[in-house]
Amino acid sequence: PDVIIEAQFDDNDAEHGQDHLQDTMTDEVKKLSLDTGEKTKAVGIGDVHRIKQDDGPKVNDPKLLPDKVLQRTAKVVYILEKKHSRAATGFIKLLADKNSELFRRCAMFSPVDHRVPRAYVSLADCPPDFMARPEDYSNILFICRIVDWKEDSNFATGELAKSLGQAGEIEPETEGILMEYGVDFSDFSPEALECLPQNLPWVIPPGELAKRRDLR
């Protein structure tokens, strides 16, 4: 393709005239040429010069370009490990098209984190009175787990796990964050609690304090 360069000159260029400007622009074009082995020919004069190659190899052929100017591309062929928990915090609402068959079967889940796609959830997972009074749940946080996302669909398919409570309150917001990141915040099992000292009150033995660094 043609290389078009817009001339930039100062008072010094104006003093030396148009010949100096043309020589300068031609030199700059030679520096920009990807094919240094071919001659270039300047066509026209003035502020804009068009540079064409003389029957040389075409620049748009990737095989003839140096590696440093190529943009390498790739595609994902396999997922080794799923790092995301597939759980998201968000809100549920009715679908916009009330005449569609999907409206009678699904609701729309809108995640708070916009990196997570919106998802269709079954109305069977929603509260019983959601269809009759959807406005009552406009500010209620839900946890949804994405189970599928077809290639030809703009929306994923999800399952509502539980209702967290009112948005903006500390407890529901905290629980939602912990579930999104897959943090187990359930109570410790009896086996784990048996590992703790049973004779209370318990103090750190002096021998342990002597060989440890106190970070309290």
JSON list of C-alpha atoms in Angstrom, two decimals:
[
{"chain": "A", "resi": 1, "resn": "PRO", "atom": "CA", "xyz": [0.00, 0.00, 0.00]},
{"chain": "A", "resi": 2, "resn": "ASP", "atom": "CA", "xyz": [1.04, 3.59, -0.56]},
{"chain": "A", "resi": 3, "resn": "VAL", "atom": "CA", "xyz": [2.83, 5.37, 2.24]},
{"chain": "A", "resi": 4, "resn": "ILE", "atom": "CA", "xyz": [1.47, 8.88, 2.73]},
{"chain": "A", "resi": 5, "resn": "ILE", "atom": "CA", "xyz": [3.46, 11.32, 4.82]},
{"chain": "A", "resi": 6, "resn": "GLU", "atom": "CA", "xyz": [2.27, 14.77, 5.75]},
{"chain": "A", "resi": 7, "resn": "ALA", "atom": "CA", "xyz": [5.03, 17.35, 5.45]},
{"chain": "A", "resi": 8, "resn": "GLN", "atom": "CA", "xyz": [6.10, 19.25, 8.52]},
{"chain": "A", "resi": 9, "resn": "PHE", "atom": "CA", "xyz": [8.46, 22.18, 8.06]},
{"chain": "A", "resi": 10, "resn": "ASP", "atom": "CA", "xyz": [9.71, 25.24, 9.88]},
{"chain": "A", "resi": 11, "resn": "ASP", "atom": "CA", "xyz": [11.18, 28.58, 8.85]},
{"chain": "A", "resi": 12, "resn": "ASN", "atom": "CA", "xyz": [14.45, 26.91, 7.93]},
{"chain": "A", "resi": 13, "resn": "ASP", "atom": "CA", "xyz": [12.68, 24.72, 5.37]},
{"chain": "A", "resi": 14, "resn": "ALA", "atom": "CA", "xyz": [10.95, 27.73, 3.85]},
{"chain": "A", "resi": 15, "resn": "GLU", "atom": "CA", "xyz": [14.30, 29.49, 3.35]},
{"chain": "A", "resi": 16, "resn": "HIS", "atom": "CA", "xyz": [15.78, 26.59, 1.43]},
{"chain": "A", "resi": 17, "resn": "GLY", "atom": "CA", "xyz": [12.75, 26.27, -0.79]},
{"chain": "A", "resi": 18, "resn": "GLN", "atom": "CA", "xyz": [10.68, 23.35, -2.03]},
{"chain": "A", "resi": 19, "resn": "ASP", "atom": "CA", "xyz": [13.66, 21.31, -3.23]},
{"chain": "A", "resi": 20, "resn": "HIS", "atom": "CA", "xyz": [15.01, 21.00, 0.29]},
{"chain": "A", "resi": 21, "resn": "LEU", "atom": "CA", "xyz": [11.57, 19.92, 1.56]},
{"chain": "A", "resi": 22, "resn": "GLN", "atom": "CA", "xyz": [11.19, 17.29, -1.12]},
{"chain": "A", "resi": 23, "resn": "ASP", "atom": "CA", "xyz": [14.65, 15.85, -0.41]},
{"chain": "A", "resi": 24, "resn": "THR", "atom": "CA", "xyz": [13.90, 15.73, 3.32]},
{"chain": "A", "resi": 25, "resn": "MET", "atom": "CA", "xyz": [10.60, 13.95, 2.82]},
{"chain": "A", "resi": 26, "resn": "THR", "atom": "CA", "xyz": [12.12, 11.44, 0.43]},
{"chain": "A", "resi": 27, "resn": "ASP", "atom": "CA", "xyz": [14.81, 10.58, 2.98]},
{"chain": "A", "resi": 28, "resn": "GLU", "atom": "CA", "xyz": [12.18, 10.07, 5.68]},
{"chain": "A", "resi": 29, "resn": "VAL", "atom": "CA", "xyz": [10.17, 7.76, 3.45]},
{"chain": "A", "resi": 30, "resn": "LYS", "atom": "CA", "xyz": [13.23, 5.65, 2.73]},
{"chain": "A", "resi": 31, "resn": "LYS", "atom": "CA", "xyz": [13.71, 5.19, 6.47]},
{"chain": "A", "resi": 32, "resn": "LEU", "atom": "CA", "xyz": [10.11, 4.02, 6.86]},
{"chain": "A", "resi": 33, "resn": "SER", "atom": "CA", "xyz": [10.20, 1.56, 3.96]},
{"chain": "A", "resi": 34, "resn": "LEU", "atom": "CA", "xyz": [9.76, -2.01, 5.13]},
{"chain": "A", "resi": 35, "resn": "ASP", "atom": "CA", "xyz": [11.56, -3.41, 2.11]},
{"chain": "A", "resi": 36, "resn": "THR", "atom": "CA", "xyz": [14.98, -1.78, 2.27]},
{"chain": "A", "resi": 37, "resn": "GLY", "atom": "CA", "xyz": [16.27, -3.70, -0.73]},
{"chain": "A", "resi": 38, "resn": "GLU", "atom": "CA", "xyz": [13.86, -2.08, -3.19]},
{"chain": "A", "resi": 39, "resn": "LYS", "atom": "CA", "xyz": [14.07, 1.40, -4.65]},
{"chain": "A", "resi": 40, "resn": "THR", "atom": "CA", "xyz": [11.31, 3.87, -4.01]},
{"chain": "A", "resi": 41, "resn": "LYS", "atom": "CA", "xyz": [10.02, 6.56, -6.28]},
{"chain": "A", "resi": 42, "resn": "ALA", "atom": "CA", "xyz": [8.51, 9.86, -5.11]},
{"chain": "A", "resi": 43, "resn": "VAL", "atom": "CA", "xyz": [5.52, 11.02, -7.10]},
{"chain": "A", "resi": 44, "resn": "GLY", "atom": "CA", "xyz": [4.34, 14.62, -6.96]},
{"chain": "A", "resi": 45, "resn": "ILE", "atom": "CA", "xyz": [5.57, 17.64, -5.06]},
{"chain": "A", "resi": 46, "resn": "GLY", "atom": "CA", "xyz": [4.19, 19.85, -2.32]},
{"chain": "A", "resi": 47, "resn": "ASP", "atom": "CA", "xyz": [3.15, 19.07, 1.22]},
{"chain": "A", "resi": 48, "resn": "VAL", "atom": "CA", "xyz": [2.21, 15.43, 0.53]},
{"chain": "A", "resi": 49, "resn": "HIS", "atom": "CA", "xyz": [4.32, 12.81, -1.24]},
{"chain": "A", "resi": 50, "resn": "ARG", "atom": "CA", "xyz": [3.16, 9.38, -2.37]},
{"chain": "A", "resi": 51, "resn": "ILE", "atom": "CA", "xyz": [5.80, 6.67, -2.37]},
{"chain": "A", "resi": 52, "resn": "LYS", "atom": "CA", "xyz": [5.32, 3.61, -4.56]},
{"chain": "A", "resi": 53, "resn": "GLN", "atom": "CA", "xyz": [7.48, 0.53, -4.89]},
{"chain": "A", "resi": 54, "resn": "ASP", "atom": "CA", "xyz": [8.92, -0.32, -8.29]},
{"chain": "A", "resi": 55, "resn": "ASP", "atom": "CA", "xyz": [7.65, -3.82, -9.09]},
{"chain": "A", "resi": 56, "resn": "GLY", "atom": "CA", "xyz": [9.02, -5.20, -5.84]},
{"chain": "A", "resi": 57, "resn": "PRO", "atom": "CA", "xyz": [7.46, -7.78, -3.49]},
{"chain": "A", "resi": 58, "resn": "LYS", "atom": "CA", "xyz": [4.17, -6.67, -1.98]},
{"chain": "A", "resi": 59, "resn": "VAL", "atom": "CA", "xyz": [4.40, -5.34, 1.57]},
{"chain": "A", "resi": 60, "resn": "ASN", "atom": "CA", "xyz": [1.08, -6.91, 2.57]},
{"chain": "A", "resi": 61, "resn": "ASP", "atom": "CA", "xyz": [2.56, -10.39, 2.21]},
{"chain": "A", "resi": 62, "resn": "PRO", "atom": "CA", "xyz": [3.33, -11.46, 5.81]},
{"chain": "A", "resi": 63, "resn": "LYS", "atom": "CA", "xyz": [6.13, -13.75, 4.68]},
{"chain": "A", "resi": 64, "resn": "LEU", "atom": "CA", "xyz": [8.12, -10.77, 3.42]},
{"chain": "A", "resi": 65, "resn": "LEU", "atom": "CA", "xyz": [7.78, -8.67, 6.57]},
{"chain": "A", "resi": 66, "resn": "PRO", "atom": "CA", "xyz": [10.34, -8.76, 9.40]},
{"chain": "A", "resi": 67, "resn": "ASP", "atom": "CA", "xyz": [9.26, -10.46, 12.61]},
{"chain": "A", "resi": 68, "resn": "LYS", "atom": "CA", "xyz": [9.36, -7.26, 14.64]},
{"chain": "A", "resi": 69, "resn": "VAL", "atom": "CA", "xyz": [6.44, -5.73, 12.72]},
{"chain": "A", "resi": 70, "resn": "LEU", "atom": "CA", "xyz": [4.20, -8.80, 12.83]},
{"chain": "A", "resi": 71, "resn": "GLN", "atom": "CA", "xyz": [1.36, -9.10, 15.35]},
{"chain": "A", "resi": 72, "resn": "ARG", "atom": "CA", "xyz": [1.22, -12.68, 16.52]},
{"chain": "A", "resi": 73, "resn": "THR", "atom": "CA", "xyz": [-2.20, -14.21, 17.03]},
{"chain": "A", "resi": 74, "resn": "ALA", "atom": "CA", "xyz": [-3.46, -17.29, 18.85]},
{"chain": "A", "resi": 75, "resn": "LYS", "atom": "CA", "xyz": [-6.63, -18.98, 20.01]},
{"chain": "A", "resi": 76, "resn": "VAL", "atom": "CA", "xyz": [-7.63, -20.85, 23.16]},
{"chain": "A", "resi": 77, "resn": "VAL", "atom": "CA", "xyz": [-7.77, -24.59, 22.50]},
{"chain": "A", "resi": 78, "resn": "TYR", "atom": "CA", "xyz": [-8.28, -25.99, 26.01]},
{"chain": "A", "resi": 79, "resn": "ILE", "atom": "CA", "xyz": [-9.04, -24.80, 29.55]},
{"chain": "A", "resi": 80, "resn": "LEU", "atom": "CA", "xyz": [-6.57, -26.41, 31.94]},
{"chain": "A", "resi": 81, "resn": "GLU", "atom": "CA", "xyz": [-8.10, -25.12, 35.15]},
{"chain": "A", "resi": 82, "resn": "LYS", "atom": "CA", "xyz": [-11.18, -23.08, 35.97]},
{"chain": "A", "resi": 83, "resn": "LYS", "atom": "CA", "xyz": [-10.06, -20.41, 38.42]},
{"chain": "A", "resi": 84, "resn": "HIS", "atom": "CA", "xyz": [-13.33, -18.49, 38.68]},
{"chain": "A", "resi": 85, "resn": "SER", "atom": "CA", "xyz": [-15.92, -19.88, 41.07]},
{"chain": "A", "resi": 86, "resn": "ARG", "atom": "CA", "xyz": [-18.71, -19.31, 38.49]},
{"chain": "A", "resi": 87, "resn": "ALA", "atom": "CA", "xyz": [-20.65, -17.65, 41.30]},
{"chain": "A", "resi": 88, "resn": "ALA", "atom": "CA", "xyz": [-21.76, -14.04, 41.10]},
{"chain": "A", "resi": 89, "resn": "THR", "atom": "CA", "xyz": [-23.75, -11.57, 43.18]},
{"chain": "A", "resi": 90, "resn": "GLY", "atom": "CA", "xyz": [-26.53, -9.66, 41.47]},
{"chain": "A", "resi": 91, "resn": "PHE", "atom": "CA", "xyz": [-30.21, -8.95, 41.00]},
{"chain": "A", "resi": 92, "resn": "ILE", "atom": "CA", "xyz": [-33.06, -10.67, 39.21]},
{"chain": "A", "resi": 93, "resn": "LYS", "atom": "CA", "xyz": [-35.66, -9.01, 37.01]},
{"chain": "A", "resi": 94, "resn": "LEU", "atom": "CA", "xyz": [-38.32, -9.96, 34.49]},
{"chain": "A", "resi": 95, "resn": "LEU", "atom": "CA", "xyz": [-37.45, -10.25, 30.81]},
{"chain": "A", "resi": 96, "resn": "ALA", "atom": "CA", "xyz": [-38.33, -7.30, 28.62]},
{"chain": "A", "resi": 97, "resn": "ASP", "atom": "CA", "xyz": [-40.34, -9.27, 26.02]},
{"chain": "A", "resi": 98, "resn": "LYS", "atom": "CA", "xyz": [-43.50, -10.32, 27.84]},
{"chain": "A", "resi": 99, "resn": "ASN", "atom": "CA", "xyz": [-44.90, -12.10, 24.76]},
{"chain": "A", "resi": 100, "resn": "SER", "atom": "CA", "xyz": [-42.00, -14.52, 24.33]},
{"chain": "A", "resi": 101, "resn": "GLU", "atom": "CA", "xyz": [-42.02, -18.13, 25.43]},
{"chain": "A", "resi": 102, "resn": "LEU", "atom": "CA", "xyz": [-38.82, -17.46, 27.40]},
{"chain": "A", "resi": 103, "resn": "PHE", "atom": "CA", "xyz": [-40.66, -14.89, 29.54]},
{"chain": "A", "resi": 104, "resn": "ARG", "atom": "CA", "xyz": [-42.85, -17.63, 31.05]},
{"chain": "A", "resi": 105, "resn": "ARG", "atom": "CA", "xyz": [-39.88, -19.83, 31.89]},
{"chain": "A", "resi": 106, "resn": "CYS", "atom": "CA", "xyz": [-36.94, -17.61, 32.83]},
{"chain": "A", "resi": 107, "resn": "ALA", "atom": "CA", "xyz": [-35.88, -14.43, 34.56]},
{"chain": "A", "resi": 108, "resn": "MET", "atom": "CA", "xyz": [-32.81, -12.32, 33.91]},
{"chain": "A", "resi": 109, "resn": "PHE", "atom": "CA", "xyz": [-29.93, -12.28, 36.40]},
{"chain": "A", "resi": 110, "resn": "SER", "atom": "CA", "xyz": [-27.79, -9.12, 36.25]},
{"chain": "A", "resi": 111, "resn": "PRO", "atom": "CA", "xyz": [-24.47, -9.47, 38.12]},
{"chain": "A", "resi": 112, "resn": "VAL", "atom": "CA", "xyz": [-22.95, -6.58, 40.04]},
{"chain": "A", "resi": 113, "resn": "ASP", "atom": "CA", "xyz": [-19.56, -7.40, 38.52]},
{"chain": "A", "resi": 114, "resn": "HIS", "atom": "CA", "xyz": [-19.86, -6.38, 34.87]},
{"chain": "A", "resi": 115, "resn": "ARG", "atom": "CA", "xyz": [-17.08, -8.78, 33.90]},
{"chain": "A", "resi": 116, "resn": "VAL", "atom": "CA", "xyz": [-19.55, -11.61, 34.50]},
{"chain": "A", "resi": 117, "resn": "PRO", "atom": "CA", "xyz": [-22.20, -12.15, 31.80]},
{"chain": "A", "resi": 118, "resn": "ARG", "atom": "CA", "xyz": [-25.89, -11.77, 32.42]},
{"chain": "A", "resi": 119, "resn": "ALA", "atom": "CA", "xyz": [-27.68, -15.09, 32.72]},
{"chain": "A", "resi": 120, "resn": "TYR", "atom": "CA", "xyz": [-31.07, -16.68, 32.29]},
{"chain": "A", "resi": 121, "resn": "VAL", "atom": "CA", "xyz": [-32.33, -18.32, 35.49]},
{"chain": "A", "resi": 122, "resn": "SER", "atom": "CA", "xyz": [-35.34, -20.55, 35.85]},
{"chain": "A", "resi": 123, "resn": "LEU", "atom": "CA", "xyz": [-38.45, -19.03, 37.43]},
{"chain": "A", "resi": 124, "resn": "ALA", "atom": "CA", "xyz": [-38.63, -22.15, 39.56]},
{"chain": "A", "resi": 125, "resn": "ASP", "atom": "CA", "xyz": [-35.48, -20.96, 41.36]},
{"chain": "A", "resi": 126, "resn": "CYS", "atom": "CA", "xyz": [-36.96, -17.51, 41.99]},
{"chain": "A", "resi": 127, "resn": "PRO", "atom": "CA", "xyz": [-39.17, -16.63, 44.97]},
{"chain": "A", "resi": 128, "resn": "PRO", "atom": "CA", "xyz": [-42.80, -17.80, 44.57]},
{"chain": "A", "resi": 129, "resn": "ASP", "atom": "CA", "xyz": [-44.23, -14.28, 44.33]},
{"chain": "A", "resi": 130, "resn": "PHE", "atom": "CA", "xyz": [-41.53, -12.90, 42.05]},
{"chain": "A", "resi": 131, "resn": "MET", "atom": "CA", "xyz": [-43.72, -12.87, 38.94]},
{"chain": "A", "resi": 132, "resn": "ALA", "atom": "CA", "xyz": [-46.56, -11.08, 40.73]},
{"chain": "A", "resi": 133, "resn": "ARG", "atom": "CA", "xyz": [-44.39, -8.56, 42.61]},
{"chain": "A", "resi": 134, "resn": "PRO", "atom": "CA", "xyz": [-41.00, -8.25, 40.90]},
{"chain": "A", "resi": 135, "resn": "GLU", "atom": "CA", "xyz": [-40.48, -4.75, 42.32]},
{"chain": "A", "resi": 136, "resn": "ASP", "atom": "CA", "xyz": [-40.16, -6.23, 45.81]},
{"chain": "A", "resi": 137, "resn": "TYR", "atom": "CA", "xyz": [-36.93, -7.93, 44.75]},
{"chain": "A", "resi": 138, "resn": "SER", "atom": "CA", "xyz": [-35.36, -5.07, 42.83]},
{"chain": "A", "resi": 139, "resn": "ASN", "atom": "CA", "xyz": [-32.91, -4.39, 45.68]},
{"chain": "A", "resi": 140, "resn": "ILE", "atom": "CA", "xyz": [-32.40, -7.94, 46.96]},
{"chain": "A", "resi": 141, "resn": "LEU", "atom": "CA", "xyz": [-29.03, -9.57, 46.36]},
{"chain": "A", "resi": 142, "resn": "PHE", "atom": "CA", "xyz": [-28.92, -13.13, 44.99]},
{"chain": "A", "resi": 143, "resn": "ILE", "atom": "CA", "xyz": [-26.12, -15.57, 44.36]},
{"chain": "A", "resi": 144, "resn": "CYS", "atom": "CA", "xyz": [-26.19, -17.19, 40.93]},
{"chain": "A", "resi": 145, "resn": "ARG", "atom": "CA", "xyz": [-23.90, -19.91, 39.62]},
{"chain": "A", "resi": 146, "resn": "ILE", "atom": "CA", "xyz": [-23.25, -20.03, 35.88]},
{"chain": "A", "resi": 147, "resn": "VAL", "atom": "CA", "xyz": [-23.69, -23.58, 34.57]},
{"chain": "A", "resi": 148, "resn": "ASP", "atom": "CA", "xyz": [-23.47, -23.04, 30.80]},
{"chain": "A", "resi": 149, "resn": "TRP", "atom": "CA", "xyz": [-22.87, -20.43, 28.14]},
{"chain": "A", "resi": 150, "resn": "LYS", "atom": "CA", "xyz": [-23.60, -21.42, 24.56]},
{"chain": "A", "resi": 151, "resn": "GLU", "atom": "CA", "xyz": [-21.49, -19.94, 21.78]},
{"chain": "A", "resi": 152, "resn": "ASP", "atom": "CA", "xyz": [-24.49, -18.58, 19.88]},
{"chain": "A", "resi": 153, "resn": "SER", "atom": "CA", "xyz": [-26.11, -16.86, 22.88]},
{"chain": "A", "resi": 154, "resn": "ASN", "atom": "CA", "xyz": [-25.47, -13.44, 24.37]},
{"chain": "A", "resi": 155, "resn": "PHE", "atom": "CA", "xyz": [-26.52, -14.66, 27.82]},
{"chain": "A", "resi": 156, "resn": "ALA", "atom": "CA", "xyz": [-25.33, -17.51, 29.98]},
{"chain": "A", "resi": 157, "resn": "THR", "atom": "CA", "xyz": [-27.49, -20.03, 31.82]},
{"chain": "A", "resi": 158, "resn": "GLY", "atom": "CA", "xyz": [-27.42, -19.95, 35.60]},
{"chain": "A", "resi": 159, "resn": "GLU", "atom": "CA", "xyz": [-28.96, -21.33, 38.76]},
{"chain": "A", "resi": 160, "resn": "LEU", "atom": "CA", "xyz": [-29.94, -19.20, 41.73]},
{"chain": "A", "resi": 161, "resn": "ALA", "atom": "CA", "xyz": [-28.16, -20.52, 44.81]},
{"chain": "A", "resi": 162, "resn": "LYS", "atom": "CA", "xyz": [-29.68, -18.37, 47.56]},
{"chain": "A", "resi": 163, "resn": "SER", "atom": "CA", "xyz": [-30.99, -14.97, 48.51]},
{"chain": "A", "resi": 164, "resn": "LEU", "atom": "CA", "xyz": [-28.46, -12.92, 50.48]},
{"chain": "A", "resi": 165, "resn": "GLY", "atom": "CA", "xyz": [-30.61, -10.04, 51.65]},
{"chain": "A", "resi": 166, "resn": "GLN", "atom": "CA", "xyz": [-30.87, -6.30, 51.16]},
{"chain": "A", "resi": 167, "resn": "ALA", "atom": "CA", "xyz": [-28.21, -4.73, 48.98]},
{"chain": "A", "resi": 168, "resn": "GLY", "atom": "CA", "xyz": [-26.00, -2.22, 50.77]},
{"chain": "A", "resi": 169, "resn": "GLU", "atom": "CA", "xyz": [-26.01, -4.00, 54.13]},
{"chain": "A", "resi": 170, "resn": "ILE", "atom": "CA", "xyz": [-22.72, -5.35, 55.46]},
{"chain": "A", "resi": 171, "resn": "GLU", "atom": "CA", "xyz": [-23.69, -8.98, 56.06]},
{"chain": "A", "resi": 172, "resn": "PRO", "atom": "CA", "xyz": [-25.20, -9.74, 52.61]},
{"chain": "A", "resi": 173, "resn": "GLU", "atom": "CA", "xyz": [-22.47, -7.85, 50.78]},
{"chain": "A", "resi": 174, "resn": "THR", "atom": "CA", "xyz": [-19.71, -9.66, 52.70]},
{"chain": "A", "resi": 175, "resn": "GLU", "atom": "CA", "xyz": [-21.28, -13.08, 52.19]},
{"chain": "A", "resi": 176, "resn": "GLY", "atom": "CA", "xyz": [-21.61, -12.38, 48.48]},
{"chain": "A", "resi": 177, "resn": "ILE", "atom": "CA", "xyz": [-17.94, -11.46, 48.14]},
{"chain": "A", "resi": 178, "resn": "LEU", "atom": "CA", "xyz": [-16.84, -14.59, 50.02]},
{"chain": "A", "resi": 179, "resn": "MET", "atom": "CA", "xyz": [-18.99, -16.83, 47.84]},
{"chain": "A", "resi": 180, "resn": "GLU", "atom": "CA", "xyz": [-17.81, -15.20, 44.62]},
{"chain": "A", "resi": 181, "resn": "TYR", "atom": "CA", "xyz": [-14.19, -15.95, 45.51]},
{"chain": "A", "resi": 182, "resn": "GLY", "atom": "CA", "xyz": [-14.93, -19.45, 46.74]},
{"chain": "A", "resi": 183, "resn": "VAL", "atom": "CA", "xyz": [-14.00, -18.79, 50.37]},
{"chain": "A", "resi": 184, "resn": "ASP", "atom": "CA", "xyz": [-15.34, -21.41, 52.79]},
{"chain": "A", "resi": 185, "resn": "PHE", "atom": "CA", "xyz": [-16.81, -19.45, 55.69]},
{"chain": "A", "resi": 186, "resn": "SER", "atom": "CA", "xyz": [-18.85, -22.27, 57.22]},
{"chain": "A", "resi": 187, "resn": "ASP", "atom": "CA", "xyz": [-18.43, -23.26, 60.88]},
{"chain": "A", "resi": 188, "resn": "PHE", "atom": "CA", "xyz": [-15.42, -25.36, 61.82]},
{"chain": "A", "resi": 189, "resn": "SER", "atom": "CA", "xyz": [-16.07, -29.07, 62.15]},
{"chain": "A", "resi": 190, "resn": "PRO", "atom": "CA", "xyz": [-15.83, -30.78, 65.57]},
{"chain": "A", "resi": 191, "resn": "GLU", "atom": "CA", "xyz": [-12.63, -32.49, 64.41]},
{"chain": "A", "resi": 192, "resn": "ALA", "atom": "CA", "xyz": [-11.03, -29.12, 63.77]},
{"chain": "A", "resi": 193, "resn": "LEU", "atom": "CA", "xyz": [-12.17, -27.68, 67.10]},
{"chain": "A", "resi": 194, "resn": "GLU", "atom": "CA", "xyz": [-10.69, -30.65, 68.97]},
{"chain": "A", "resi": 195, "resn": "CYS", "atom": "CA", "xyz": [-7.23, -29.52, 67.82]},
{"chain": "A", "resi": 196, "resn": "LEU", "atom": "CA", "xyz": [-7.56, -26.38, 69.94]},
{"chain": "A", "resi": 197, "resn": "PRO", "atom": "CA", "xyz": [-6.50, -26.30, 73.61]},
{"chain": "A", "resi": 198, "resn": "GLN", "atom": "CA", "xyz": [-9.29, -27.62, 75.78]},
{"chain": "A", "resi": 199, "resn": "ASN", "atom": "CA", "xyz": [-8.09, -26.32, 79.14]},
{"chain": "A", "resi": 200, "resn": "LEU", "atom": "CA", "xyz": [-9.23, -22.70, 79.30]},
{"chain": "A", "resi": 201, "resn": "PRO", "atom": "CA", "xyz": [-8.05, -20.06, 79.84]},
{"chain": "A", "resi": 202, "resn": "TRP", "atom": "CA", "xyz": [-5.06, -20.93, 77.68]},
{"chain": "A", "resi": 203, "resn": "VAL", "atom": "CA", "xyz": [-1.79, -18.98, 77.52]},
{"chain": "A", "resi": 204, "resn": "ILE", "atom": "CA", "xyz": [1.23, -19.32, 75.25]},
{"chain": "A", "resi": 205, "resn": "PRO", "atom": "CA", "xyz": [3.92, -21.41, 76.98]},
{"chain": "A", "resi": 206, "resn": "PRO", "atom": "CA", "xyz": [7.11, -19.46, 77.82]},
{"chain": "A", "resi": 207, "resn": "GLY", "atom": "CA", "xyz": [9.17, -21.93, 75.81]},
{"chain": "A", "resi": 208, "resn": "GLU", "atom": "CA", "xyz": [7.21, -21.13, 72.65]},
{"chain": "A", "resi": 209, "resn": "LEU", "atom": "CA", "xyz": [7.54, -17.39, 73.22]},
{"chain": "A", "resi": 210, "resn": "ALA", "atom": "CA", "xyz": [11.30, -17.75, 73.60]},
{"chain": "A", "resi": 211, "resn": "LYS", "atom": "CA", "xyz": [11.80, -19.38, 70.17]},
{"chain": "A", "resi": 212, "resn": "ARG", "atom": "CA", "xyz": [9.16, -17.48, 68.18]},
{"chain": "A", "resi": 213, "resn": "ARG", "atom": "CA", "xyz": [8.89, -13.94, 66.90]},
{"chain": "A", "resi": 214, "resn": "ASP", "atom": "CA", "xyz": [5.96, -12.17, 68.53]},
{"chain": "A", "resi": 215, "resn": "LEU", "atom": "CA", "xyz": [3.87, -10.50, 65.82]},
{"chain": "A", "resi": 216, "resn": "ARG", "atom": "CA", "xyz": [0.93, -9.60, 68.05]}
]
